[in-house]
PDB file of C-alpha atoms in Angstrom:
ATOM      1  CA  MET A   1      -0.048  -0.114  -0.012  1.00 48.00           C
ATOM      2  CA  GLY A   2       2.764   2.477   1.139  1.00 57.00           C
ATOM      3  CA  SER A   3       4.912   1.739  -2.007  1.00 63.00           C
ATOM      4  CA  LYS A   4       2.000   2.064  -4.198  1.00 65.00           C
ATOM      5  CA  VAL A   5       1.518   5.582  -2.793  1.00 68.00           C
ATOM      6  CA  VAL A   6       5.354   6.289  -3.413  1.00 67.00           C
ATOM      7  CA  ASP A   7       4.999   4.967  -7.093  1.00 81.00           C
ATOM      8  CA  LYS A   8       2.078   7.110  -7.648  1.00 87.00           C
ATOM      9  CA  ASP A   9       3.667   9.988  -6.294  1.00 91.00           C
ATOM     10  CA  THR A  10       6.843   9.463  -8.386  1.00 92.00           C
ATOM     11  CA  GLN A  11       4.741   9.200 -11.413  1.00 93.00           C
ATOM     12  CA  LEU A  12       3.024  12.280 -10.688  1.00 94.00           C
ATOM     13  CA  ILE A  13       6.168  14.265  -9.719  1.00 95.00           C
ATOM     14  CA  HIS A  14       7.740  13.317 -13.134  1.00 94.00           C
ATOM     15  CA  ARG A  15       4.725  14.425 -15.094  1.00 94.00           C
ATOM     16  CA  VAL A  16       4.659  17.712 -13.113  1.00 93.00           C
ATOM     17  CA  ARG A  17       8.424  18.206 -14.018  1.00 91.00           C
ATOM     18  CA  ASP A  18       7.220  17.888 -17.713  1.00 90.00           C
ATOM     19  CA  GLY A  19       4.801  20.631 -17.079  1.00 87.00           C
ATOM     20  CA  ASP A  20       1.529  18.599 -16.545  1.00 91.00           C
ATOM     21  CA  MET A  21      -0.285  20.888 -14.389  1.00 92.00           C
ATOM     22  CA  GLN A  22      -3.092  18.298 -14.115  1.00 94.00           C
ATOM     23  CA  ALA A  23      -0.657  15.947 -12.379  1.00 94.00           C
ATOM     24  CA  PHE A  24       0.024  18.732  -9.883  1.00 95.00           C
ATOM     25  CA  ARG A  25      -3.449  19.268  -9.129  1.00 95.00           C
ATOM     26  CA  THR A  26      -3.749  15.555  -8.261  1.00 95.00           C
ATOM     27  CA  LEU A  27      -0.818  15.888  -6.120  1.00 94.00           C
ATOM     28  CA  VAL A  28      -2.481  18.738  -4.249  1.00 96.00           C
ATOM     29  CA  ASP A  29      -5.766  16.882  -3.802  1.00 95.00           C
ATOM     30  CA  LEU A  30      -3.768  14.076  -2.351  1.00 95.00           C
ATOM     31  CA  TYR A  31      -2.116  15.960   0.507  1.00 96.00           C
ATOM     32  CA  LYS A  32      -3.864  19.240   1.030  1.00 96.00           C
ATOM     33  CA  ASP A  33      -6.102  18.134   3.787  1.00 95.00           C
ATOM     34  CA  LYS A  34      -3.371  16.467   5.939  1.00 96.00           C
ATOM     35  CA  SER A  35      -1.189  19.487   5.197  1.00 96.00           C
ATOM     36  CA  LEU A  36      -3.689  22.052   6.328  1.00 96.00           C
ATOM     37  CA  SER A  37      -3.998  19.995   9.464  1.00 96.00           C
ATOM     38  CA  LEU A  38      -0.507  20.248  10.101  1.00 96.00           C
ATOM     39  CA  ALA A  39      -0.435  24.066   9.464  1.00 96.00           C
ATOM     40  CA  MET A  40      -3.651  24.350  11.653  1.00 95.00           C
ATOM     41  CA  SER A  41      -1.630  22.613  14.463  1.00 95.00           C
ATOM     42  CA  ILE A  42       0.836  25.551  14.459  1.00 94.00           C
ATOM     43  CA  LEU A  43      -1.185  28.554  13.302  1.00 92.00           C
ATOM     44  CA  LYS A  44      -4.773  27.595  15.001  1.00 91.00           C
ATOM     45  CA  ASP A  45      -6.375  29.886  12.472  1.00 90.00           C
ATOM     46  CA  LYS A  46      -7.882  28.423   9.236  1.00 92.00           C
ATOM     47  CA  PRO A  47      -7.768  31.281   6.704  1.00 93.00           C
ATOM     48  CA  LEU A  48      -4.284  31.924   7.868  1.00 93.00           C
ATOM     49  CA  ALA A  49      -3.149  28.138   7.562  1.00 94.00           C
ATOM     50  CA  GLU A  50      -4.868  28.142   4.192  1.00 95.00           C
ATOM     51  CA  ASP A  51      -2.730  31.140   2.881  1.00 94.00           C
ATOM     52  CA  VAL A  52       0.354  29.455   4.209  1.00 95.00           C
ATOM     53  CA  LEU A  53      -0.634  25.913   2.666  1.00 96.00           C
ATOM     54  CA  GLN A  54      -0.924  27.818  -0.669  1.00 95.00           C
ATOM     55  CA  GLU A  55       2.483  29.514  -0.324  1.00 94.00           C
ATOM     56  CA  ALA A  56       4.010  26.176   0.616  1.00 95.00           C
ATOM     57  CA  PHE A  57       2.438  24.569  -2.428  1.00 95.00           C
ATOM     58  CA  ILE A  58       3.788  27.248  -4.719  1.00 94.00           C
ATOM     59  CA  LYS A  59       7.354  26.633  -3.111  1.00 94.00           C
ATOM     60  CA  VAL A  60       6.809  22.833  -3.863  1.00 95.00           C
ATOM     61  CA  TYR A  61       5.850  23.587  -7.457  1.00 93.00           C
ATOM     62  CA  GLN A  62       8.734  26.095  -7.956  1.00 90.00           C
ATOM     63  CA  ASN A  63      11.422  23.584  -6.435  1.00 92.00           C
ATOM     64  CA  ILE A  64       9.992  20.258  -7.575  1.00 93.00           C
ATOM     65  CA  GLU A  65      13.186  19.762  -9.808  1.00 91.00           C
ATOM     66  CA  LYS A  66      15.207  19.839  -6.565  1.00 90.00           C
ATOM     67  CA  PHE A  67      13.287  16.910  -5.088  1.00 92.00           C
ATOM     68  CA  LYS A  68      15.910  14.014  -5.179  1.00 89.00           C
ATOM     69  CA  PHE A  69      13.614  11.076  -4.256  1.00 90.00           C
ATOM     70  CA  LYS A  70      15.772  10.550  -1.141  1.00 89.00           C
ATOM     71  CA  SER A  71      12.723  10.688   1.001  1.00 90.00           C
ATOM     72  CA  LYS A  72       9.186  10.349   0.513  1.00 92.00           C
ATOM     73  CA  PHE A  73       7.431  13.151  -1.221  1.00 94.00           C
ATOM     74  CA  SER A  74       5.118  13.557   1.597  1.00 94.00           C
ATOM     75  CA  THR A  75       8.065  14.113   4.317  1.00 95.00           C
ATOM     76  CA  TRP A  76       9.396  16.868   1.834  1.00 96.00           C
ATOM     77  CA  LEU A  77       6.181  18.345   1.307  1.00 96.00           C
ATOM     78  CA  TYR A  78       5.121  18.346   5.123  1.00 96.00           C
ATOM     79  CA  ARG A  79       8.674  19.767   5.965  1.00 96.00           C
ATOM     80  CA  ILE A  80       7.960  22.867   3.739  1.00 96.00           C
ATOM     81  CA  VAL A  81       4.615  23.144   5.087  1.00 96.00           C
ATOM     82  CA  VAL A  82       5.721  23.115   8.779  1.00 96.00           C
ATOM     83  CA  ASN A  83       8.797  25.562   8.073  1.00 95.00           C
ATOM     84  CA  THR A  84       6.425  27.975   6.195  1.00 95.00           C
ATOM     85  CA  SER A  85       3.946  27.622   9.179  1.00 95.00           C
ATOM     86  CA  TYR A  86       6.664  28.337  11.876  1.00 93.00           C
ATOM     87  CA  ASN A  87       8.137  31.284   9.618  1.00 92.00           C
ATOM     88  CA  GLN A  88       4.477  32.820   9.524  1.00 92.00           C
ATOM     89  CA  LEU A  89       4.106  32.374  13.289  1.00 90.00           C
ATOM     90  CA  LYS A  90       7.255  34.251  13.925  1.00 87.00           C
ATOM     91  CA  LYS A  91       6.124  37.114  11.660  1.00 83.00           C
ATOM     92  CA  LYS A  92       2.625  37.533  13.168  1.00 75.00           C
ATOM     93  CA  LYS A  93       3.965  37.035  16.673  1.00 61.00           C
ATOM     94  CA  ARG A  94       0.690  35.491  17.466  1.00 53.00           C
ATOM     95  CA  THR A  95       0.088  34.214  21.089  1.00 53.00           C
ATOM     96  CA  PHE A  96      -1.340  30.877  22.050  1.00 51.00           C
ATOM     97  CA  PRO A  97      -4.317  30.064  22.028  1.00 51.00           C
ATOM     98  CA  LEU A  98      -5.200  32.396  18.947  1.00 49.00           C
ATOM     99  CA  SER A  99      -8.819  32.351  18.120  1.00 51.00           C
ATOM    100  CA  GLU A 100     -11.224  34.243  20.272  1.00 44.00           C
ATOM    101  CA  ASP A 101     -13.783  31.559  19.296  1.00 48.00           C
ATOM    102  CA  ASP A 102     -11.704  29.113  21.445  1.00 46.00           C
ATOM    103  CA  TYR A 103     -12.209  31.181  24.561  1.00 40.00           C
ATOM    104  CA  THR A 104     -15.803  31.431  24.008  1.00 43.00           C
ATOM    105  CA  PHE A 105     -16.549  27.838  23.232  1.00 46.00           C
ATOM    106  CA  GLU A 106     -19.159  26.294  25.197  1.00 51.00           C
ATOM    107  CA  PRO A 107     -18.804  22.941  26.723  1.00 53.00           C
ATOM    108  CA  LEU A 108     -21.518  20.435  26.077  1.00 51.00           C
ATOM    109  CA  ALA A 109     -24.406  21.056  28.319  1.00 47.00           C
ATOM    110  CA  GLU A 110     -24.901  18.634  31.318  1.00 49.00           C
ATOM    111  CA  ASN A 111     -28.749  18.566  30.419  1.00 45.00           C
ATOM    112  CA  ASN A 112     -27.945  17.120  27.101  1.00 49.00           C
ATOM    113  CA  VAL A 113     -26.899  13.794  29.079  1.00 45.00           C
ATOM    114  CA  GLY A 114     -29.624  11.782  27.213  1.00 46.00           C
ATOM    115  CA  LEU A 115     -28.178  12.803  23.849  1.00 50.00           C
ATOM    116  CA  SER A 116     -25.483  10.729  22.136  1.00 56.00           C
ATOM    117  CA  LEU A 117     -22.430  12.750  21.144  1.00 57.00           C
ATOM    118  CA  LYS A 118     -23.191  11.182  17.529  1.00 59.00           C
ATOM    119  CA  HIS A 119     -25.894  13.640  17.326  1.00 47.00           C
ATOM    120  CA  ASN A 120     -23.276  16.510  17.806  1.00 54.00           C
ATOM    121  CA  ASP A 121     -20.296  17.126  15.497  1.00 69.00           C
ATOM    122  CA  GLN A 122     -17.672  14.921  17.128  1.00 80.00           C
ATOM    123  CA  LYS A 123     -15.096  16.218  14.733  1.00 83.00           C
ATOM    124  CA  GLU A 124     -15.790  19.858  15.579  1.00 85.00           C
ATOM    125  CA  PHE A 125     -15.060  18.968  19.410  1.00 86.00           C
ATOM    126  CA  ILE A 126     -11.924  17.191  18.434  1.00 89.00           C
ATOM    127  CA  GLN A 127     -10.579  19.934  16.336  1.00 89.00           C
ATOM    128  CA  LYS A 128     -11.456  22.562  19.070  1.00 89.00           C
ATOM    129  CA  ALA A 129      -9.558  20.325  21.803  1.00 91.00           C
ATOM    130  CA  MET A 130      -6.604  20.040  19.115  1.00 92.00           C
ATOM    131  CA  ALA A 131      -6.703  23.886  18.900  1.00 91.00           C
ATOM    132  CA  ARG A 132      -6.265  24.232  22.509  1.00 91.00           C
ATOM    133  CA  ILE A 133      -2.892  22.088  22.843  1.00 92.00           C
ATOM    134  CA  ARG A 134       0.330  23.451  22.102  1.00 93.00           C
ATOM    135  CA  PRO A 135       1.369  23.642  18.660  1.00 93.00           C
ATOM    136  CA  ASP A 136       4.540  21.349  18.998  1.00 94.00           C
ATOM    137  CA  GLU A 137       2.346  18.706  20.579  1.00 95.00           C
ATOM    138  CA  ALA A 138      -0.564  19.212  18.084  1.00 95.00           C
ATOM    139  CA  LEU A 139       1.981  18.909  15.203  1.00 96.00           C
ATOM    140  CA  THR A 140       3.599  15.777  16.578  1.00 96.00           C
ATOM    141  CA  LEU A 141       0.436  13.908  17.351  1.00 96.00           C
ATOM    142  CA  ARG A 142      -1.042  14.618  13.903  1.00 96.00           C
ATOM    143  CA  LEU A 143       2.303  13.657  12.213  1.00 96.00           C
ATOM    144  CA  PHE A 144       2.351  10.313  14.257  1.00 96.00           C
ATOM    145  CA  TYR A 145      -1.279   9.547  14.046  1.00 95.00           C
ATOM    146  CA  LEU A 146      -2.998  11.200  11.235  1.00 94.00           C
ATOM    147  CA  CYS A 147       0.092  11.122   8.719  1.00 94.00           C
ATOM    148  CA  GLU A 148       1.056   7.626  10.135  1.00 93.00           C
ATOM    149  CA  MET A 149       4.640   8.437  10.238  1.00 95.00           C
ATOM    150  CA  ASN A 150       7.455   6.947  12.289  1.00 94.00           C
ATOM    151  CA  LEU A 151       9.529   8.745  14.822  1.00 94.00           C
ATOM    152  CA  LYS A 152      12.417   9.143  12.264  1.00 94.00           C
ATOM    153  CA  GLU A 153      10.039  10.542   9.731  1.00 95.00           C
ATOM    154  CA  VAL A 154       8.475  12.788  12.442  1.00 95.00           C
ATOM    155  CA  GLU A 155      12.316  14.021  13.028  1.00 95.00           C
ATOM    156  CA  ASP A 156      13.013  14.667   9.615  1.00 94.00           C
ATOM    157  CA  VAL A 157       9.789  16.768   9.204  1.00 95.00           C
ATOM    158  CA  THR A 158      10.034  18.858  12.520  1.00 95.00           C
ATOM    159  CA  LYS A 159      13.864  18.831  12.947  1.00 93.00           C
ATOM    160  CA  PHE A 160      13.046  18.270  16.770  1.00 94.00           C
ATOM    161  CA  SER A 161      15.229  15.862  18.603  1.00 94.00           C
ATOM    162  CA  ALA A 162      13.915  12.318  19.268  1.00 94.00           C
ATOM    163  CA  SER A 163      13.610  12.897  23.048  1.00 95.00           C
ATOM    164  CA  LYS A 164      11.419  16.009  22.327  1.00 96.00           C
ATOM    165  CA  ILE A 165       9.207  14.222  19.864  1.00 96.00           C
ATOM    166  CA  ARG A 166       8.513  11.355  22.518  1.00 96.00           C
ATOM    167  CA  VAL A 167       7.770  14.193  25.224  1.00 96.00           C
ATOM    168  CA  ASP A 168       5.494  16.085  22.822  1.00 95.00           C
ATOM    169  CA  LEU A 169       3.717  12.853  22.063  1.00 95.00           C
ATOM    170  CA  TYR A 170       3.266  11.899  25.777  1.00 95.00           C
ATOM    171  CA  ARG A 171       2.219  15.247  26.816  1.00 95.00           C
ATOM    172  CA  GLY A 172       0.200  15.782  23.567  1.00 94.00           C
ATOM    173  CA  ARG A 173      -1.992  12.515  24.477  1.00 94.00           C
ATOM    174  CA  LYS A 174      -2.373  13.704  28.078  1.00 94.00           C
ATOM    175  CA  ASN A 175      -3.553  17.302  27.150  1.00 93.00           C
ATOM    176  CA  LEU A 176      -5.748  16.079  24.320  1.00 93.00           C
ATOM    177  CA  GLU A 177      -7.559  13.880  26.669  1.00 91.00           C
ATOM    178  CA  GLU A 178      -7.757  16.738  29.371  1.00 91.00           C
ATOM    179  CA  GLN A 179      -9.115  19.189  26.783  1.00 90.00           C
ATOM    180  CA  LEU A 180     -11.768  16.635  25.582  1.00 89.00           C
ATOM    181  CA  GLN A 181     -12.597  15.969  29.247  1.00 88.00           C
ATOM    182  CA  LYS A 182     -13.224  19.753  29.687  1.00 86.00           C
ATOM    183  CA  LEU A 183     -15.303  20.192  26.534  1.00 83.00           C
ATOM    184  CA  LEU A 184     -17.282  16.911  26.618  1.00 81.00           C
ATOM    185  CA  GLY A 185     -17.353  15.862  30.108  1.00 78.00           C
ATOM    186  CA  LYS A 186     -18.977  12.311  30.457  1.00 73.00           C
ATOM    187  CA  HIS A 187     -19.715  12.373  26.758  1.00 73.00           C
ATOM    188  CA  ILE A 188     -15.903  11.779  26.272  1.00 75.00           C
ATOM    189  CA  ASP A 189     -16.890   8.123  26.247  1.00 74.00           C
ATOM    190  CA  ASP A 190     -18.950   8.509  22.981  1.00 72.00           C
ATOM    191  CA  LEU A 191     -15.860   9.080  21.318  1.00 69.00           C
ATOM    192  CA  LEU A 192     -14.086   5.791  22.214  1.00 65.00           C
TER     193      LEU A 192
ATOM    194  CA  MET B   1      -6.911   6.506  27.034  1.00 76.00           C
ATOM    195  CA  LYS B   2      -5.486   3.813  24.853  1.00 82.00           C
ATOM    196  CA  ASP B   3      -3.285   4.216  22.083  1.00 83.00           C
ATOM    197  CA  GLU B   4      -5.863   3.077  19.367  1.00 85.00           C
ATOM    198  CA  ASN B   5      -8.353   5.554  20.888  1.00 87.00           C
ATOM    199  CA  ILE B   6      -5.979   8.492  20.597  1.00 90.00           C
ATOM    200  CA  LYS B   7      -5.292   7.403  16.911  1.00 91.00           C
ATOM    201  CA  ASN B   8      -8.909   7.274  16.041  1.00 89.00           C
ATOM    202  CA  ILE B   9      -9.645  10.780  17.737  1.00 91.00           C
ATOM    203  CA  VAL B  10      -6.483  12.314  16.151  1.00 92.00           C
ATOM    204  CA  GLU B  11      -7.643  10.969  12.626  1.00 91.00           C
ATOM    205  CA  GLN B  12     -10.885  12.787  13.007  1.00 89.00           C
ATOM    206  CA  SER B  13      -8.989  16.035  13.692  1.00 90.00           C
ATOM    207  CA  GLU B  14      -8.370  16.387   9.958  1.00 92.00           C
ATOM    208  CA  VAL B  15      -9.122  19.906   8.771  1.00 91.00           C
ATOM    209  CA  LYS B  16     -10.596  19.999   5.227  1.00 92.00           C
ATOM    210  CA  THR B  17      -9.391  22.718   2.867  1.00 93.00           C
ATOM    211  CA  SER B  18     -12.126  25.084   1.451  1.00 92.00           C
ATOM    212  CA  TYR B  19     -13.695  23.981  -1.707  1.00 89.00           C
ATOM    213  CA  GLU B  20     -12.164  26.160  -4.179  1.00 92.00           C
ATOM    214  CA  PHE B  21      -8.575  25.893  -2.569  1.00 94.00           C
ATOM    215  CA  THR B  22      -6.988  23.777  -5.390  1.00 94.00           C
ATOM    216  CA  ASP B  23      -8.556  26.000  -8.100  1.00 94.00           C
ATOM    217  CA  ASN B  24      -7.288  29.198  -6.389  1.00 93.00           C
ATOM    218  CA  LEU B  25      -3.701  27.715  -6.049  1.00 94.00           C
ATOM    219  CA  ILE B  26      -3.624  26.577  -9.669  1.00 92.00           C
ATOM    220  CA  ALA B  27      -4.635  30.088 -10.760  1.00 91.00           C
ATOM    221  CA  GLU B  28      -2.110  31.600  -8.534  1.00 89.00           C
ATOM    222  CA  ILE B  29       0.677  29.405 -10.018  1.00 89.00           C
ATOM    223  CA  GLU B  30      -0.345  30.224 -13.633  1.00 86.00           C
ATOM    224  CA  ASN B  31      -0.558  33.986 -12.867  1.00 83.00           C
ATOM    225  CA  GLY B  32       2.956  33.883 -11.359  1.00 78.00           C
ATOM    226  CA  MET B  33       4.171  32.221 -14.425  1.00 74.00           C
ATOM    227  CA  GLN B  34       2.618  34.747 -16.780  1.00 67.00           C
ATOM    228  CA  LYS B  35       3.938  37.790 -14.698  1.00 65.00           C
ATOM    229  CA  ASN B  36       7.509  36.202 -14.492  1.00 61.00           C
ATOM    230  CA  ALA B  37       7.147  35.817 -18.356  1.00 58.00           C
ATOM    231  CA  GLN B  38       5.974  39.454 -18.688  1.00 59.00           C
ATOM    232  CA  VAL B  39       8.896  41.026 -16.573  1.00 57.00           C
ATOM    233  CA  ALA B  40      12.374  39.460 -16.112  1.00 61.00           C
ATOM    234  CA  PHE B  41      15.475  40.759 -14.850  1.00 63.00           C
ATOM    235  CA  TRP B  42      18.762  40.226 -16.713  1.00 68.00           C
ATOM    236  CA  THR B  43      20.628  37.187 -15.562  1.00 73.00           C
ATOM    237  CA  MET B  44      24.027  37.483 -14.297  1.00 74.00           C
ATOM    238  CA  PRO B  45      25.866  36.018 -17.488  1.00 80.00           C
ATOM    239  CA  LYS B  46      23.723  38.488 -19.544  1.00 80.00           C
ATOM    240  CA  ILE B  47      24.771  41.422 -17.415  1.00 77.00           C
ATOM    241  CA  ALA B  48      28.457  40.227 -18.001  1.00 78.00           C
ATOM    242  CA  ILE B  49      27.994  39.802 -21.709  1.00 83.00           C
ATOM    243  CA  GLY B  50      26.441  43.323 -21.720  1.00 81.00           C
ATOM    244  CA  PHE B  51      29.054  45.061 -19.745  1.00 77.00           C
ATOM    245  CA  VAL B  52      31.776  43.489 -22.027  1.00 81.00           C
ATOM    246  CA  ALA B  53      29.943  44.491 -25.202  1.00 83.00           C
ATOM    247  CA  VAL B  54      29.545  48.079 -23.940  1.00 77.00           C
ATOM    248  CA  ALA B  55      32.967  48.428 -23.075  1.00 75.00           C
ATOM    249  CA  ILE B  56      34.249  47.315 -26.566  1.00 80.00           C
ATOM    250  CA  LEU B  57      31.622  49.470 -28.241  1.00 81.00           C
ATOM    251  CA  SER B  58      32.486  52.448 -26.310  1.00 74.00           C
ATOM    252  CA  GLY B  59      36.201  51.911 -26.837  1.00 74.00           C
ATOM    253  CA  VAL B  60      35.547  51.439 -30.713  1.00 78.00           C
ATOM    254  CA  LEU B  61      33.200  54.490 -30.997  1.00 76.00           C
ATOM    255  CA  GLY B  62      35.200  56.570 -28.620  1.00 71.00           C
ATOM    256  CA  SER B  63      38.589  55.976 -30.656  1.00 73.00           C
ATOM    257  CA  LEU B  64      36.634  56.755 -34.045  1.00 75.00           C
ATOM    258  CA  LEU B  65      34.426  59.610 -32.925  1.00 74.00           C
ATOM    259  CA  LEU B  66      35.902  61.403 -30.324  1.00 69.00           C
ATOM    260  CA  PRO B  67      38.814  64.082 -31.234  1.00 68.00           C
ATOM    261  CA  SER B  68      42.102  62.854 -30.362  1.00 67.00           C
ATOM    262  CA  SER B  69      42.522  65.405 -27.736  1.00 63.00           C
ATOM    263  CA  PHE B  70      39.670  63.632 -25.815  1.00 62.00           C
ATOM    264  CA  THR B  71      41.297  60.224 -25.787  1.00 60.00           C
ATOM    265  CA  GLY B  72      42.255  59.244 -22.151  1.00 61.00           C
ATOM    266  CA  ALA B  73      40.822  62.448 -20.911  1.00 61.00           C
ATOM    267  CA  THR B  74      37.854  63.188 -18.475  1.00 64.00           C
ATOM    268  CA  ILE B  75      35.293  62.452 -20.984  1.00 65.00           C
ATOM    269  CA  ILE B  76      35.784  58.676 -20.437  1.00 69.00           C
ATOM    270  CA  PRO B  77      34.531  58.543 -16.721  1.00 70.00           C
ATOM    271  CA  ILE B  78      31.652  60.805 -17.799  1.00 73.00           C
ATOM    272  CA  VAL B  79      30.660  58.515 -20.713  1.00 73.00           C
ATOM    273  CA  TRP B  80      30.846  55.453 -18.426  1.00 74.00           C
ATOM    274  CA  SER B  81      28.939  57.157 -15.519  1.00 78.00           C
ATOM    275  CA  PHE B  82      26.263  58.120 -18.238  1.00 81.00           C
ATOM    276  CA  LEU B  83      26.051  54.386 -19.398  1.00 79.00           C
ATOM    277  CA  LEU B  84      25.664  53.112 -15.703  1.00 80.00           C
ATOM    278  CA  LEU B  85      22.888  55.594 -15.112  1.00 82.00           C
ATOM    279  CA  ILE B  86      21.139  54.316 -18.217  1.00 85.00           C
ATOM    280  CA  GLY B  87      21.563  50.862 -17.136  1.00 81.00           C
ATOM    281  CA  LEU B  88      20.293  51.632 -13.371  1.00 81.00           C
ATOM    282  CA  ASN B  89      17.462  53.519 -14.829  1.00 83.00           C
ATOM    283  CA  HIS B  90      16.414  50.418 -16.914  1.00 83.00           C
ATOM    284  CA  LEU B  91      16.725  48.141 -13.916  1.00 80.00           C
ATOM    285  CA  LEU B  92      14.489  50.656 -11.605  1.00 80.00           C
ATOM    286  CA  ALA B  93      12.083  50.836 -14.472  1.00 84.00           C
ATOM    287  CA  LEU B  94      11.861  46.989 -14.603  1.00 81.00           C
ATOM    288  CA  HIS B  95      11.472  46.971 -10.850  1.00 78.00           C
ATOM    289  CA  LYS B  96       8.595  49.500 -10.800  1.00 78.00           C
ATOM    290  CA  CYS B  97       6.765  47.534 -13.624  1.00 80.00           C
ATOM    291  CA  GLN B  98       7.083  44.352 -11.377  1.00 76.00           C
ATOM    292  CA  SER B  99       5.906  46.050  -8.267  1.00 74.00           C
ATOM    293  CA  ILE B 100       2.778  47.350 -10.022  1.00 76.00           C
ATOM    294  CA  LEU B 101       2.034  44.069 -11.512  1.00 75.00           C
ATOM    295  CA  GLU B 102       2.479  42.348  -8.118  1.00 71.00           C
ATOM    296  CA  MET B 103       0.286  44.851  -6.677  1.00 67.00           C
ATOM    297  CA  ASN B 104      -2.541  44.474  -9.331  1.00 69.00           C
ATOM    298  CA  HIS B 105      -2.271  40.946  -8.967  1.00 62.00           C
ATOM    299  CA  LYS B 106      -3.032  41.100  -5.434  1.00 57.00           C
ATOM    300  CA  GLY B 107      -6.065  43.552  -6.060  1.00 58.00           C
ATOM    301  CA  MET B 108      -4.143  46.455  -4.337  1.00 58.00           C
ATOM    302  CA  THR B 109      -3.776  49.998  -5.772  1.00 57.00           C
ATOM    303  CA  PRO B 110      -0.010  51.042  -6.252  1.00 56.00           C
ATOM    304  CA  THR B 111       0.931  53.699  -3.722  1.00 55.00           C
ATOM    305  CA  LYS B 112       2.670  57.014  -4.708  1.00 55.00           C
ATOM    306  CA  GLU B 113       6.031  55.637  -3.327  1.00 52.00           C
ATOM    307  CA  THR B 114       5.729  52.850  -5.651  1.00 50.00           C
ATOM    308  CA  LEU B 115       5.005  54.752  -8.657  1.00 52.00           C
ATOM    309  CA  GLN B 116       7.759  57.270  -7.876  1.00 51.00           C
ATOM    310  CA  LEU B 117      10.193  54.373  -7.776  1.00 47.00           C
TER     311      LEU B 117
END
């Protein structure tokens, strides 16, 4: 499965190098959601994260000739996305947490005990919880679980040390659970 | 919480891009390619070739057209300065065009400072 994805990426990259814009479109469609999730881990602001993602994909297009196939395309792409996001974060000097909406978010009302969480948008709660944990922790969690990267690949993308990645993963899991507990209370069991 | 539960939860945290994201991105790349084709600065080899060509041409023209009393006189640095100023003016004009194009591309109105460059 993994090697099939790599083969498909390789073919697409060769087509992009030959000037095939449709191949680039396919490449973007394959990776845009995971890449946006990584940018969101750092920036906590969707419009800003989309702008950064656009900038990152433009860099990928302009530098596709420089990709040497020494790593997976996804590792190279995510490295560019993460770098561009951290640069943007420095520029804007944004503090964490960012969105005013995060402060005003209402926990699930206790009088809805009879309602299953399935009636609410689970994803929304999870994304809110992810937005409330530190950027490095959210990024590491998403690279490890969402992008299914191993520790070495996470290290290649983030340039964090292996020990920091382990600590971020541990704290990230703990903080995510805490935030979900705060948001959902006893409804947290509906997620499991 | 078990590792598999965390994995399941984090997988649900994927954020979807807006519907028109890919179209906007492709349009942005194509516009950029068009803009680069419209205005291009000289590359270093071109500048080097131009420099040598101007040196030879000015030497030949100087020896043919200038009276012998001027040869090796103060007129030479003046001519060179004049040529350099023309070159700089050309680069600034290109830069101005590029700035205006970039601003138009972003839907912004060029400022007075940009137009004065």
